[in-house]
């Protein structure tokens, strides 16, 4: 009885070893080498730019790929806000990307700087870009600031906070947002109307009033004769 039990244990141990070794070799086989990379979420970024950041991982075993490390490398691109890399067995890596969105432009010397809502520099332009974003004036950024770096100052932060409070339907109507030496903020609409918002702070209510005013039939009837809208006191005064 004892000998039969010992033989059974030896057999079970050998079988377990064979299964483990076989499984290990199978997972390391060519069946699980990376053959394809799927990249989703690209709009302004070229596929080749992301592929370059990922590097040459094709042919590598899919289980040895550090997906978190790849995601970190992809997020080095200034236009990438978030990146995630997942394994799609047996041989595909799936990359999901969330791009940063341009929120404003800042003139820096002879160049124009594009930034997102958090103040991250996206790109430098030699001339005016095609992307339609309001221009921030009365602010400056260090010349050493490169793409992917964050620009921040009390003036820039105040303007970016304001941009974040503007509803999507109103934003295309704004050509310029100006921070005045008096610490007041003015908007300039595409139709040439100046909008005086007053001192920096929470402008959400004033922006709401402005949006309602611009969409009202009464205002649209006299719009061409309006030079400014003063919201400093919280209620619109037209002039």
PDB file of C-alpha atoms in Angstrom:
ATOM      1  CA  UNK A   1       0.000   0.000   0.000  1.00  0.00           C
ATOM      2  CA  UNK A   2       2.796   2.417   0.959  1.00  0.00           C
ATOM      3  CA  UNK A   3       4.741   1.637  -2.243  1.00  0.00           C
ATOM      4  CA  UNK A   4       1.667   2.260  -4.400  1.00  0.00           C
ATOM      5  CA  UNK A   5       1.041   5.587  -2.666  1.00  0.00           C
ATOM      6  CA  UNK A   6       4.682   6.651  -3.118  1.00  0.00           C
ATOM      7  CA  UNK A   7       4.585   5.725  -6.785  1.00  0.00           C
ATOM      8  CA  UNK A   8       1.404   7.748  -7.234  1.00  0.00           C
ATOM      9  CA  UNK A   9       2.980  10.792  -5.577  1.00  0.00           C
ATOM     10  CA  UNK A  10       6.058  10.522  -7.792  1.00  0.00           C
ATOM     11  CA  UNK A  11       3.859  10.229 -10.863  1.00  0.00           C
ATOM     12  CA  UNK A  12       1.772  13.235  -9.804  1.00  0.00           C
ATOM     13  CA  UNK A  13       4.905  15.286  -9.136  1.00  0.00           C
ATOM     14  CA  UNK A  14       6.336  14.438 -12.554  1.00  0.00           C
ATOM     15  CA  UNK A  15       3.028  15.245 -14.221  1.00  0.00           C
ATOM     16  CA  UNK A  16       2.852  18.599 -12.399  1.00  0.00           C
ATOM     17  CA  UNK A  17       6.406  19.438 -13.493  1.00  0.00           C
ATOM     18  CA  UNK A  18       5.594  18.531 -17.078  1.00  0.00           C
ATOM     19  CA  UNK A  19       2.482  20.730 -17.038  1.00  0.00           C
ATOM     20  CA  UNK A  20       4.383  23.659 -15.521  1.00  0.00           C
ATOM     21  CA  UNK A  21       7.314  23.336 -17.918  1.00  0.00           C
ATOM     22  CA  UNK A  22       4.989  22.808 -20.870  1.00  0.00           C
ATOM     23  CA  UNK A  23       2.924  25.840 -19.907  1.00  0.00           C
ATOM     24  CA  UNK A  24       6.022  27.963 -19.481  1.00  0.00           C
ATOM     25  CA  UNK A  25       7.386  26.934 -22.864  1.00  0.00           C
ATOM     26  CA  UNK A  26       4.002  27.540 -24.476  1.00  0.00           C
ATOM     27  CA  UNK A  27       3.772  31.059 -23.038  1.00  0.00           C
ATOM     28  CA  UNK A  28       7.307  31.711 -24.277  1.00  0.00           C
ATOM     29  CA  UNK A  29       6.563  30.338 -27.729  1.00  0.00           C
ATOM     30  CA  UNK A  30       6.286  32.310 -30.966  1.00  0.00           C
ATOM     31  CA  UNK A  31       2.506  32.121 -30.583  1.00  0.00           C
ATOM     32  CA  UNK A  32       2.697  34.928 -28.007  1.00  0.00           C
ATOM     33  CA  UNK A  33       5.155  37.253 -29.757  1.00  0.00           C
ATOM     34  CA  UNK A  34       3.922  40.777 -30.534  1.00  0.00           C
ATOM     35  CA  UNK A  35       2.863  40.931 -34.175  1.00  0.00           C
ATOM     36  CA  UNK A  36       0.505  43.921 -34.204  1.00  0.00           C
ATOM     37  CA  UNK A  37       0.048  47.255 -32.405  1.00  0.00           C
ATOM     38  CA  UNK A  38      -3.372  48.935 -32.480  1.00  0.00           C
ATOM     39  CA  UNK A  39      -3.454  52.657 -31.639  1.00  0.00           C
ATOM     40  CA  UNK A  40      -6.776  54.385 -30.947  1.00  0.00           C
ATOM     41  CA  UNK A  41      -7.656  57.986 -30.079  1.00  0.00           C
ATOM     42  CA  UNK A  42      -5.337  59.855 -32.438  1.00  0.00           C
ATOM     43  CA  UNK A  43      -6.521  63.098 -33.984  1.00  0.00           C
ATOM     44  CA  UNK A  44      -3.657  65.567 -34.251  1.00  0.00           C
ATOM     45  CA  UNK A  45      -0.863  63.094 -33.520  1.00  0.00           C
ATOM     46  CA  UNK A  46       0.572  61.018 -36.364  1.00  0.00           C
ATOM     47  CA  UNK A  47       0.579  57.253 -35.850  1.00  0.00           C
ATOM     48  CA  UNK A  48       4.300  57.204 -36.619  1.00  0.00           C
ATOM     49  CA  UNK A  49       5.067  59.536 -33.704  1.00  0.00           C
ATOM     50  CA  UNK A  50       3.505  57.127 -31.210  1.00  0.00           C
ATOM     51  CA  UNK A  51       5.160  54.124 -32.852  1.00  0.00           C
ATOM     52  CA  UNK A  52       8.525  55.828 -32.434  1.00  0.00           C
ATOM     53  CA  UNK A  53       7.901  56.349 -28.709  1.00  0.00           C
ATOM     54  CA  UNK A  54       6.825  52.725 -28.281  1.00  0.00           C
ATOM     55  CA  UNK A  55       9.975  51.464 -29.953  1.00  0.00           C
ATOM     56  CA  UNK A  56      10.587  48.165 -31.717  1.00  0.00           C
ATOM     57  CA  UNK A  57       8.635  45.687 -29.591  1.00  0.00           C
ATOM     58  CA  UNK A  58       7.378  43.512 -32.418  1.00  0.00           C
ATOM     59  CA  UNK A  59       8.775  40.019 -32.079  1.00  0.00           C
ATOM     60  CA  UNK A  60       9.054  40.277 -28.304  1.00  0.00           C
ATOM     61  CA  UNK A  61       7.059  38.009 -26.018  1.00  0.00           C
ATOM     62  CA  UNK A  62       3.809  39.762 -25.152  1.00  0.00           C
ATOM     63  CA  UNK A  63       4.030  38.755 -21.479  1.00  0.00           C
ATOM     64  CA  UNK A  64       7.468  40.327 -21.023  1.00  0.00           C
ATOM     65  CA  UNK A  65       6.287  43.727 -22.276  1.00  0.00           C
ATOM     66  CA  UNK A  66       6.008  46.288 -19.454  1.00  0.00           C
ATOM     67  CA  UNK A  67       2.730  47.939 -20.475  1.00  0.00           C
ATOM     68  CA  UNK A  68       2.939  50.591 -17.747  1.00  0.00           C
ATOM     69  CA  UNK A  69       6.415  51.590 -18.924  1.00  0.00           C
ATOM     70  CA  UNK A  70       5.193  51.853 -22.515  1.00  0.00           C
ATOM     71  CA  UNK A  71       2.300  54.082 -21.419  1.00  0.00           C
ATOM     72  CA  UNK A  72       4.756  56.348 -19.584  1.00  0.00           C
ATOM     73  CA  UNK A  73       6.917  56.657 -22.713  1.00  0.00           C
ATOM     74  CA  UNK A  74       3.899  57.532 -24.852  1.00  0.00           C
ATOM     75  CA  UNK A  75       2.873  60.252 -22.386  1.00  0.00           C
ATOM     76  CA  UNK A  76       6.173  62.029 -23.109  1.00  0.00           C
ATOM     77  CA  UNK A  77       4.496  63.353 -26.245  1.00  0.00           C
ATOM     78  CA  UNK A  78       3.235  66.877 -25.454  1.00  0.00           C
ATOM     79  CA  UNK A  79      -0.125  66.197 -27.116  1.00  0.00           C
ATOM     80  CA  UNK A  80      -0.797  63.061 -25.042  1.00  0.00           C
ATOM     81  CA  UNK A  81      -2.783  63.627 -21.858  1.00  0.00           C
ATOM     82  CA  UNK A  82      -3.322  59.972 -20.987  1.00  0.00           C
ATOM     83  CA  UNK A  83      -2.184  56.657 -22.451  1.00  0.00           C
ATOM     84  CA  UNK A  84      -3.000  53.056 -21.617  1.00  0.00           C
ATOM     85  CA  UNK A  85      -1.500  49.886 -23.078  1.00  0.00           C
ATOM     86  CA  UNK A  86      -3.233  46.509 -22.867  1.00  0.00           C
ATOM     87  CA  UNK A  87      -2.408  43.014 -24.091  1.00  0.00           C
ATOM     88  CA  UNK A  88      -4.811  41.534 -26.604  1.00  0.00           C
ATOM     89  CA  UNK A  89      -3.854  37.866 -26.765  1.00  0.00           C
ATOM     90  CA  UNK A  90      -2.238  36.214 -28.433  1.00  0.00           C
ATOM     91  CA  UNK A  91      -0.106  38.763 -30.270  1.00  0.00           C
ATOM     92  CA  UNK A  92      -1.539  42.315 -30.199  1.00  0.00           C
ATOM     93  CA  UNK A  93      -0.836  45.369 -28.070  1.00  0.00           C
ATOM     94  CA  UNK A  94      -3.733  47.803 -27.846  1.00  0.00           C
ATOM     95  CA  UNK A  95      -2.872  51.457 -27.157  1.00  0.00           C
ATOM     96  CA  UNK A  96      -5.606  53.899 -26.092  1.00  0.00           C
ATOM     97  CA  UNK A  97      -4.707  57.593 -26.156  1.00  0.00           C
ATOM     98  CA  UNK A  98      -6.465  60.708 -24.927  1.00  0.00           C
ATOM     99  CA  UNK A  99      -5.087  63.786 -26.641  1.00  0.00           C
ATOM    100  CA  UNK A 100      -4.748  67.195 -25.051  1.00  0.00           C
ATOM    101  CA  UNK A 101      -6.998  69.848 -26.536  1.00  0.00           C
ATOM    102  CA  UNK A 102      -5.787  73.300 -27.491  1.00  0.00           C
ATOM    103  CA  UNK A 103      -7.407  75.931 -25.280  1.00  0.00           C
ATOM    104  CA  UNK A 104      -5.567  79.176 -26.050  1.00  0.00           C
ATOM    105  CA  UNK A 105      -2.710  80.865 -27.882  1.00  0.00           C
ATOM    106  CA  UNK A 106       0.007  83.060 -26.378  1.00  0.00           C
ATOM    107  CA  UNK A 107       2.281  85.303 -28.436  1.00  0.00           C
ATOM    108  CA  UNK A 108       5.924  84.766 -27.464  1.00  0.00           C
ATOM    109  CA  UNK A 109       8.249  87.023 -29.431  1.00  0.00           C
ATOM    110  CA  UNK A 110       7.905  86.122 -33.093  1.00  0.00           C
ATOM    111  CA  UNK A 111       6.216  82.818 -32.324  1.00  0.00           C
ATOM    112  CA  UNK A 112       2.782  81.735 -31.211  1.00  0.00           C
ATOM    113  CA  UNK A 113       2.482  79.188 -28.407  1.00  0.00           C
ATOM    114  CA  UNK A 114      -0.437  76.801 -28.186  1.00  0.00           C
ATOM    115  CA  UNK A 115      -1.421  75.644 -24.679  1.00  0.00           C
ATOM    116  CA  UNK A 116      -4.075  73.362 -23.250  1.00  0.00           C
ATOM    117  CA  UNK A 117      -6.439  74.209 -20.399  1.00  0.00           C
ATOM    118  CA  UNK A 118      -3.936  73.150 -17.735  1.00  0.00           C
ATOM    119  CA  UNK A 119      -1.216  75.387 -19.205  1.00  0.00           C
ATOM    120  CA  UNK A 120       0.787  72.635 -20.909  1.00  0.00           C
ATOM    121  CA  UNK A 121       2.635  73.910 -23.977  1.00  0.00           C
ATOM    122  CA  UNK A 122       1.542  71.874 -26.978  1.00  0.00           C
ATOM    123  CA  UNK A 123       3.333  73.488 -29.876  1.00  0.00           C
ATOM    124  CA  UNK A 124       5.223  76.531 -31.130  1.00  0.00           C
ATOM    125  CA  UNK A 125       4.143  78.108 -34.413  1.00  0.00           C
ATOM    126  CA  UNK A 126       6.104  80.442 -36.639  1.00  0.00           C
ATOM    127  CA  UNK A 127       2.819  82.033 -37.754  1.00  0.00           C
ATOM    128  CA  UNK A 128      -0.842  81.849 -36.803  1.00  0.00           C
ATOM    129  CA  UNK A 129      -2.133  78.278 -36.569  1.00  0.00           C
ATOM    130  CA  UNK A 130      -5.295  77.082 -38.249  1.00  0.00           C
ATOM    131  CA  UNK A 131      -6.689  75.902 -34.909  1.00  0.00           C
ATOM    132  CA  UNK A 132      -9.276  78.406 -33.698  1.00  0.00           C
ATOM    133  CA  UNK A 133      -8.422  79.298 -30.096  1.00  0.00           C
ATOM    134  CA  UNK A 134      -8.616  82.652 -28.267  1.00  0.00           C
ATOM    135  CA  UNK A 135      -5.391  84.647 -27.928  1.00  0.00           C
ATOM    136  CA  UNK A 136      -4.239  85.506 -24.407  1.00  0.00           C
ATOM    137  CA  UNK A 137      -2.661  88.952 -24.135  1.00  0.00           C
ATOM    138  CA  UNK A 138      -1.074  90.834 -21.253  1.00  0.00           C
ATOM    139  CA  UNK A 139       0.858  87.701 -20.289  1.00  0.00           C
ATOM    140  CA  UNK A 140       4.264  86.269 -21.151  1.00  0.00           C
ATOM    141  CA  UNK A 141       6.052  82.947 -20.902  1.00  0.00           C
ATOM    142  CA  UNK A 142       9.766  82.138 -20.527  1.00  0.00           C
ATOM    143  CA  UNK A 143      11.523  81.553 -23.853  1.00  0.00           C
ATOM    144  CA  UNK A 144      13.040  78.381 -22.422  1.00  0.00           C
ATOM    145  CA  UNK A 145       9.630  76.733 -22.024  1.00  0.00           C
ATOM    146  CA  UNK A 146       9.349  73.765 -24.361  1.00  0.00           C
ATOM    147  CA  UNK A 147       6.499  71.546 -25.571  1.00  0.00           C
ATOM    148  CA  UNK A 148       5.167  69.349 -22.777  1.00  0.00           C
ATOM    149  CA  UNK A 149       6.141  71.832 -20.070  1.00  0.00           C
ATOM    150  CA  UNK A 150       3.620  73.769 -17.991  1.00  0.00           C
ATOM    151  CA  UNK A 151       3.429  77.556 -18.006  1.00  0.00           C
ATOM    152  CA  UNK A 152       2.052  79.193 -14.914  1.00  0.00           C
ATOM    153  CA  UNK A 153       1.794  82.678 -13.446  1.00  0.00           C
ATOM    154  CA  UNK A 154      -0.992  84.513 -11.597  1.00  0.00           C
ATOM    155  CA  UNK A 155      -1.996  86.187 -14.862  1.00  0.00           C
ATOM    156  CA  UNK A 156      -1.949  83.034 -17.005  1.00  0.00           C
ATOM    157  CA  UNK A 157      -3.705  80.987 -14.328  1.00  0.00           C
ATOM    158  CA  UNK A 158      -6.474  83.605 -14.078  1.00  0.00           C
ATOM    159  CA  UNK A 159      -7.005  83.623 -17.852  1.00  0.00           C
ATOM    160  CA  UNK A 160      -6.950  79.830 -18.133  1.00  0.00           C
ATOM    161  CA  UNK A 161      -9.485  79.569 -15.321  1.00  0.00           C
ATOM    162  CA  UNK A 162     -11.704  81.927 -17.285  1.00  0.00           C
ATOM    163  CA  UNK A 163     -11.277  79.901 -20.489  1.00  0.00           C
ATOM    164  CA  UNK A 164     -12.384  76.815 -18.579  1.00  0.00           C
ATOM    165  CA  UNK A 165     -15.609  78.585 -17.575  1.00  0.00           C
ATOM    166  CA  UNK A 166     -16.581  79.553 -21.119  1.00  0.00           C
ATOM    167  CA  UNK A 167     -19.191  77.197 -22.637  1.00  0.00           C
ATOM    168  CA  UNK A 168     -18.194  75.466 -25.914  1.00  0.00           C
ATOM    169  CA  UNK A 169     -20.751  77.387 -27.967  1.00  0.00           C
ATOM    170  CA  UNK A 170     -19.381  80.769 -26.816  1.00  0.00           C
ATOM    171  CA  UNK A 171     -15.655  80.035 -27.097  1.00  0.00           C
ATOM    172  CA  UNK A 172     -15.475  80.285 -30.937  1.00  0.00           C
ATOM    173  CA  UNK A 173     -16.933  83.819 -30.715  1.00  0.00           C
ATOM    174  CA  UNK A 174     -13.986  85.044 -28.603  1.00  0.00           C
ATOM    175  CA  UNK A 175     -10.883  86.275 -30.412  1.00  0.00           C
ATOM    176  CA  UNK A 176      -8.862  87.633 -27.475  1.00  0.00           C
ATOM    177  CA  UNK A 177      -8.753  87.490 -23.680  1.00  0.00           C
ATOM    178  CA  UNK A 178      -6.692  90.280 -22.169  1.00  0.00           C
ATOM    179  CA  UNK A 179      -5.214  90.621 -18.690  1.00  0.00           C
ATOM    180  CA  UNK A 180      -4.919  94.336 -17.959  1.00  0.00           C
ATOM    181  CA  UNK A 181      -2.263  95.983 -15.753  1.00  0.00           C
ATOM    182  CA  UNK A 182      -5.147  96.904 -13.438  1.00  0.00           C
ATOM    183  CA  UNK A 183      -5.721  93.119 -12.971  1.00  0.00           C
ATOM    184  CA  UNK A 184      -9.020  93.381 -14.792  1.00  0.00           C
ATOM    185  CA  UNK A 185      -9.876  91.010 -17.618  1.00  0.00           C
ATOM    186  CA  UNK A 186     -11.450  91.969 -20.929  1.00  0.00           C
ATOM    187  CA  UNK A 187     -12.759  89.792 -23.724  1.00  0.00           C
ATOM    188  CA  UNK A 188     -12.800  90.792 -27.373  1.00  0.00           C
ATOM    189  CA  UNK A 189     -15.349  89.102 -29.595  1.00  0.00           C
ATOM    190  CA  UNK A 190     -14.865  88.304 -33.263  1.00  0.00           C
ATOM    191  CA  UNK A 191     -17.419  90.986 -34.130  1.00  0.00           C
ATOM    192  CA  UNK A 192     -15.180  93.598 -32.462  1.00  0.00           C
ATOM    193  CA  UNK A 193     -17.194  94.101 -29.272  1.00  0.00           C
ATOM    194  CA  UNK A 194     -15.192  94.593 -26.082  1.00  0.00           C
ATOM    195  CA  UNK A 195     -16.482  92.762 -23.007  1.00  0.00           C
ATOM    196  CA  UNK A 196     -15.337  94.137 -19.651  1.00  0.00           C
ATOM    197  CA  UNK A 197     -15.394  91.496 -16.917  1.00  0.00           C
ATOM    198  CA  UNK A 198     -13.714  93.428 -14.124  1.00  0.00           C
ATOM    199  CA  UNK A 199     -11.208  92.095 -11.603  1.00  0.00           C
ATOM    200  CA  UNK A 200      -9.960  88.518 -11.714  1.00  0.00           C
ATOM    201  CA  UNK A 201     -11.960  85.940  -9.830  1.00  0.00           C
ATOM    202  CA  UNK A 202     -14.805  83.563 -10.545  1.00  0.00           C
ATOM    203  CA  UNK A 203     -16.361  84.741 -13.790  1.00  0.00           C
ATOM    204  CA  UNK A 204     -18.797  81.853 -14.278  1.00  0.00           C
ATOM    205  CA  UNK A 205     -21.902  83.972 -13.605  1.00  0.00           C
ATOM    206  CA  UNK A 206     -20.728  86.840 -15.806  1.00  0.00           C
ATOM    207  CA  UNK A 207     -19.915  84.429 -18.643  1.00  0.00           C
ATOM    208  CA  UNK A 208     -23.376  82.918 -18.299  1.00  0.00           C
ATOM    209  CA  UNK A 209     -24.955  86.377 -18.530  1.00  0.00           C
ATOM    210  CA  UNK A 210     -22.820  87.211 -21.559  1.00  0.00           C
ATOM    211  CA  UNK A 211     -23.815  84.028 -23.357  1.00  0.00           C
ATOM    212  CA  UNK A 212     -27.501  84.650 -22.677  1.00  0.00           C
ATOM    213  CA  UNK A 213     -27.182  88.256 -23.842  1.00  0.00           C
ATOM    214  CA  UNK A 214     -25.433  87.372 -27.111  1.00  0.00           C
ATOM    215  CA  UNK A 215     -28.140  84.827 -27.916  1.00  0.00           C
ATOM    216  CA  UNK A 216     -31.044  87.126 -27.138  1.00  0.00           C
ATOM    217  CA  UNK A 217     -33.113  88.549 -29.981  1.00  0.00           C
ATOM    218  CA  UNK A 218     -33.093  92.040 -28.422  1.00  0.00           C
ATOM    219  CA  UNK A 219     -29.302  92.181 -28.411  1.00  0.00           C
ATOM    220  CA  UNK A 220     -28.943  90.771 -31.907  1.00  0.00           C
ATOM    221  CA  UNK A 221     -31.226  93.502 -33.193  1.00  0.00           C
ATOM    222  CA  UNK A 222     -28.779  96.220 -32.036  1.00  0.00           C
ATOM    223  CA  UNK A 223     -25.532  94.211 -32.112  1.00  0.00           C
ATOM    224  CA  UNK A 224     -23.950  96.190 -34.951  1.00  0.00           C
ATOM    225  CA  UNK A 225     -24.200  99.423 -32.974  1.00  0.00           C
ATOM    226  CA  UNK A 226     -22.631  98.018 -29.772  1.00  0.00           C
ATOM    227  CA  UNK A 227     -18.985  98.804 -29.028  1.00  0.00           C
ATOM    228  CA  UNK A 228     -18.701  97.340 -25.546  1.00  0.00           C
ATOM    229  CA  UNK A 229     -20.505  95.250 -22.939  1.00  0.00           C
ATOM    230  CA  UNK A 230     -19.607  96.150 -19.367  1.00  0.00           C
ATOM    231  CA  UNK A 231     -20.141  93.313 -16.882  1.00  0.00           C
ATOM    232  CA  UNK A 232     -17.894  94.753 -14.182  1.00  0.00           C
ATOM    233  CA  UNK A 233     -20.796  95.259 -11.774  1.00  0.00           C
ATOM    234  CA  UNK A 234     -22.403  91.944 -12.641  1.00  0.00           C
ATOM    235  CA  UNK A 235     -25.176  93.339 -14.829  1.00  0.00           C
ATOM    236  CA  UNK A 236     -24.622  94.113 -18.525  1.00  0.00           C
ATOM    237  CA  UNK A 237     -24.237  97.737 -19.499  1.00  0.00           C
ATOM    238  CA  UNK A 238     -24.110  98.355 -23.252  1.00  0.00           C
ATOM    239  CA  UNK A 239     -22.294 101.178 -24.928  1.00  0.00           C
TER     240      UNK A 239
END
